[in-house]
Amino acid sequence: MNHKKLFRLYRKEGLSVRKRDGQKRAMGTRSPMMLPDGPNQRWSLDFVSGALNNGRRFRVLTVVDDYTRECLALVADTSLSGERLGREFDRIGEHRGWPLMIVSDNGTEMTSNAILAWQEKRSVLWHYIAPGKPQQNGFVERFNGRFRDECLNEHQFRHLAHARSVIEGWRASGCAASWSASVQKGSRAGNGISPGLYRGVLRHGNLNEAGGDPLASS
């Protein structure tokens, strides 16, 4: 039976192919965001693209605390699924705690069923910026520009393991020093200290107890 006869019989009998329901996606919210007034109140997420020497592309998930300006993670891989993102968030949360809200675009990884399940499990609010409006996620966008200029554009990566090593080294050292300028120039006075140390000051109440005053022990 050819397709024309099959179509004619379908029409004669009033048959039709059942339409499948669309895949369930995380909805989040686009209500106005309040400015964070403490650590872990709001994290921002985004992806940055990079390339190995052989031309193979990889992606880097960037996670930034919008209040302390700390870079919480730089996760490099050729594929980053929603399930992988959830595991990385849990890894951060185990030693830091989970945020009240996460801000991201509405890409497929961020709106997957895995992220929806993780969000509900951890009771984390999720704010999706409007499509085509990256400026609504300005904290991480500004960080991404510095990350690209100071790390991705300055190195040639032989393989993925090498890229991960270089990127994590930058995050652990140069990232804190350079990104601290955002804290100093922001509405809060950073007093020239790194974001990580600034978070320690917020926790302990003064610079000495946070371990940031080299003259305190002299």
XYZ file of C-alpha atoms in Angstrom:
218
model
C 0.000 0.000 0.000
C 1.485 3.298 -1.066
C 1.337 6.442 1.025
C -1.363 8.083 -1.144
C -3.837 5.248 -0.616
C -3.006 5.116 3.084
C -3.631 8.857 3.409
C -6.943 8.536 1.539
C -8.131 5.752 3.877
C -7.079 7.762 6.934
C -9.137 10.717 5.749
C -12.120 8.556 4.847
C -12.225 6.962 8.312
C -11.522 10.270 10.095
C -8.283 8.979 11.616
C -5.361 11.101 12.696
C -1.970 10.577 14.288
C -2.043 11.407 17.987
C 0.136 14.356 18.855
C 2.637 13.699 21.610
C 2.789 16.054 24.545
C 5.898 18.217 24.724
C 8.640 17.318 27.143
C 8.207 18.830 30.574
C 10.640 21.664 31.175
C 11.568 23.665 34.235
C 9.590 26.905 34.216
C 11.299 29.045 36.857
C 10.237 32.649 37.202
C 10.902 35.968 35.520
C 9.613 38.087 38.377
C 11.864 40.995 39.453
C 14.931 39.909 41.411
C 15.906 41.422 44.723
C 19.569 42.329 45.119
C 21.356 39.814 47.365
C 22.499 41.108 50.748
C 24.519 38.072 51.824
C 26.470 35.042 50.551
C 24.560 32.144 48.994
C 21.460 34.215 48.386
C 21.913 34.190 44.621
C 24.186 32.301 42.245
C 24.553 33.103 38.543
C 25.296 30.473 35.895
C 26.414 30.565 32.288
C 28.454 28.687 29.698
C 31.653 29.789 27.959
C 33.011 28.006 24.880
C 36.636 27.043 24.350
C 38.711 24.925 21.955
C 41.584 22.458 22.139
C 44.608 22.595 19.856
C 43.024 19.993 17.566
C 39.948 22.209 17.110
C 37.653 20.153 19.308
C 35.226 22.387 21.178
C 34.448 22.223 24.875
C 32.231 24.198 27.233
C 32.871 25.652 30.658
C 30.098 26.069 33.221
C 30.754 29.211 35.280
C 29.142 29.592 38.714
C 29.417 32.927 40.547
C 28.066 34.121 43.900
C 26.451 37.461 43.037
C 27.116 38.962 46.473
C 30.726 37.981 47.259
C 31.713 37.795 43.548
C 33.365 34.437 44.244
C 33.816 32.049 41.356
C 32.413 28.883 42.918
C 33.184 26.533 40.024
C 34.534 26.310 36.495
C 33.472 22.959 35.047
C 35.010 22.104 31.662
C 33.747 19.236 29.485
C 32.658 18.456 25.941
C 29.107 17.775 27.158
C 27.333 19.108 30.248
C 23.873 17.623 30.802
C 21.287 18.657 33.370
C 22.183 15.654 35.526
C 25.848 16.678 35.454
C 24.941 20.222 36.481
C 22.981 18.894 39.441
C 25.973 16.853 40.604
C 28.247 19.878 40.335
C 25.800 22.030 42.325
C 25.689 19.346 45.030
C 29.479 19.240 45.136
C 29.553 22.987 45.792
C 26.674 22.818 48.256
C 28.269 20.086 50.367
C 30.960 22.431 51.656
C 29.286 25.798 51.129
C 25.527 25.284 51.354
C 22.877 25.722 48.680
C 21.663 29.094 47.369
C 18.247 30.621 47.812
C 18.062 31.432 44.092
C 19.905 30.591 40.877
C 19.864 32.848 37.810
C 20.499 31.505 34.302
C 19.315 31.626 30.718
C 16.690 29.171 29.484
C 18.988 26.813 27.590
C 18.111 23.131 27.300
C 20.464 22.095 30.113
C 18.977 24.657 32.483
C 15.362 23.689 31.715
C 15.780 19.905 31.698
C 13.823 17.448 33.830
C 17.006 16.728 35.798
C 17.314 20.381 36.809
C 13.606 20.524 37.642
C 14.016 17.531 39.966
C 17.182 18.965 41.549
C 15.539 22.352 42.100
C 12.558 20.785 43.835
C 14.755 18.498 45.942
C 16.955 21.343 47.185
C 14.117 23.911 47.445
C 16.067 26.401 45.321
C 14.273 29.172 43.416
C 15.283 29.449 39.750
C 15.066 32.693 37.795
C 15.321 32.513 33.992
C 16.354 35.699 32.237
C 14.376 36.850 29.215
C 15.520 35.340 25.867
C 18.110 37.490 24.128
C 18.762 39.587 27.252
C 22.180 38.476 28.595
C 22.523 41.824 30.382
C 19.934 40.548 32.869
C 22.628 38.150 34.054
C 25.259 40.861 34.201
C 27.298 39.536 37.142
C 28.338 36.313 35.438
C 28.574 37.947 31.989
C 31.172 40.370 33.321
C 33.057 37.507 34.936
C 32.952 35.503 31.699
C 34.635 38.345 29.824
C 37.514 38.416 32.286
C 37.750 34.616 32.282
C 37.997 34.536 28.502
C 40.541 37.367 28.304
C 42.799 36.160 31.111
C 42.564 32.383 30.708
C 40.968 30.913 27.587
C 42.580 33.363 25.157
C 46.003 33.122 26.827
C 46.541 29.365 26.670
C 46.705 26.582 24.111
C 45.090 23.454 25.474
C 46.643 20.145 24.398
C 43.741 18.021 25.622
C 40.721 18.260 27.906
C 42.617 17.240 31.041
C 45.152 20.005 30.372
C 42.356 22.535 29.885
C 40.748 21.503 33.179
C 44.051 21.834 35.023
C 44.810 25.302 33.631
C 41.262 26.572 34.192
C 41.105 25.320 37.792
C 44.560 26.810 38.473
C 43.333 30.162 37.195
C 40.195 29.951 39.317
C 42.121 29.064 42.468
C 44.745 31.792 42.099
C 44.501 34.537 39.509
C 40.718 34.516 39.411
C 40.364 35.565 43.064
C 42.933 38.342 42.743
C 41.588 39.876 39.535
C 37.897 39.462 40.282
C 38.336 41.150 43.683
C 38.385 44.427 41.742
C 34.660 43.973 41.187
C 34.142 43.845 44.956
C 36.304 46.913 45.574
C 34.567 48.990 42.897
C 31.060 47.800 43.773
C 28.581 49.269 46.176
C 30.228 47.374 49.048
C 33.731 48.300 50.181
C 35.965 45.283 49.592
C 39.000 46.974 51.204
C 41.290 45.338 48.646
C 40.632 41.750 49.779
C 39.696 38.758 47.663
C 36.094 37.512 47.402
C 36.875 34.388 49.440
C 38.394 36.406 52.247
C 35.522 38.879 52.059
C 33.119 36.003 52.685
C 35.230 35.074 55.724
C 34.892 38.610 57.028
C 31.124 38.397 56.636
C 31.095 35.132 58.586
C 33.447 36.126 61.448
C 32.746 39.822 61.650
C 36.312 41.138 61.295
C 39.384 40.739 59.121
C 41.670 39.286 61.811
C 39.450 36.299 62.579
C 38.983 35.666 58.862
C 42.758 35.165 58.596
C 43.388 38.084 56.316
C 45.534 40.470 58.353
C 49.205 39.479 58.125
C 50.094 42.055 60.805
C 47.763 40.532 63.357
C 50.295 37.872 64.385
C 53.375 40.128 64.349
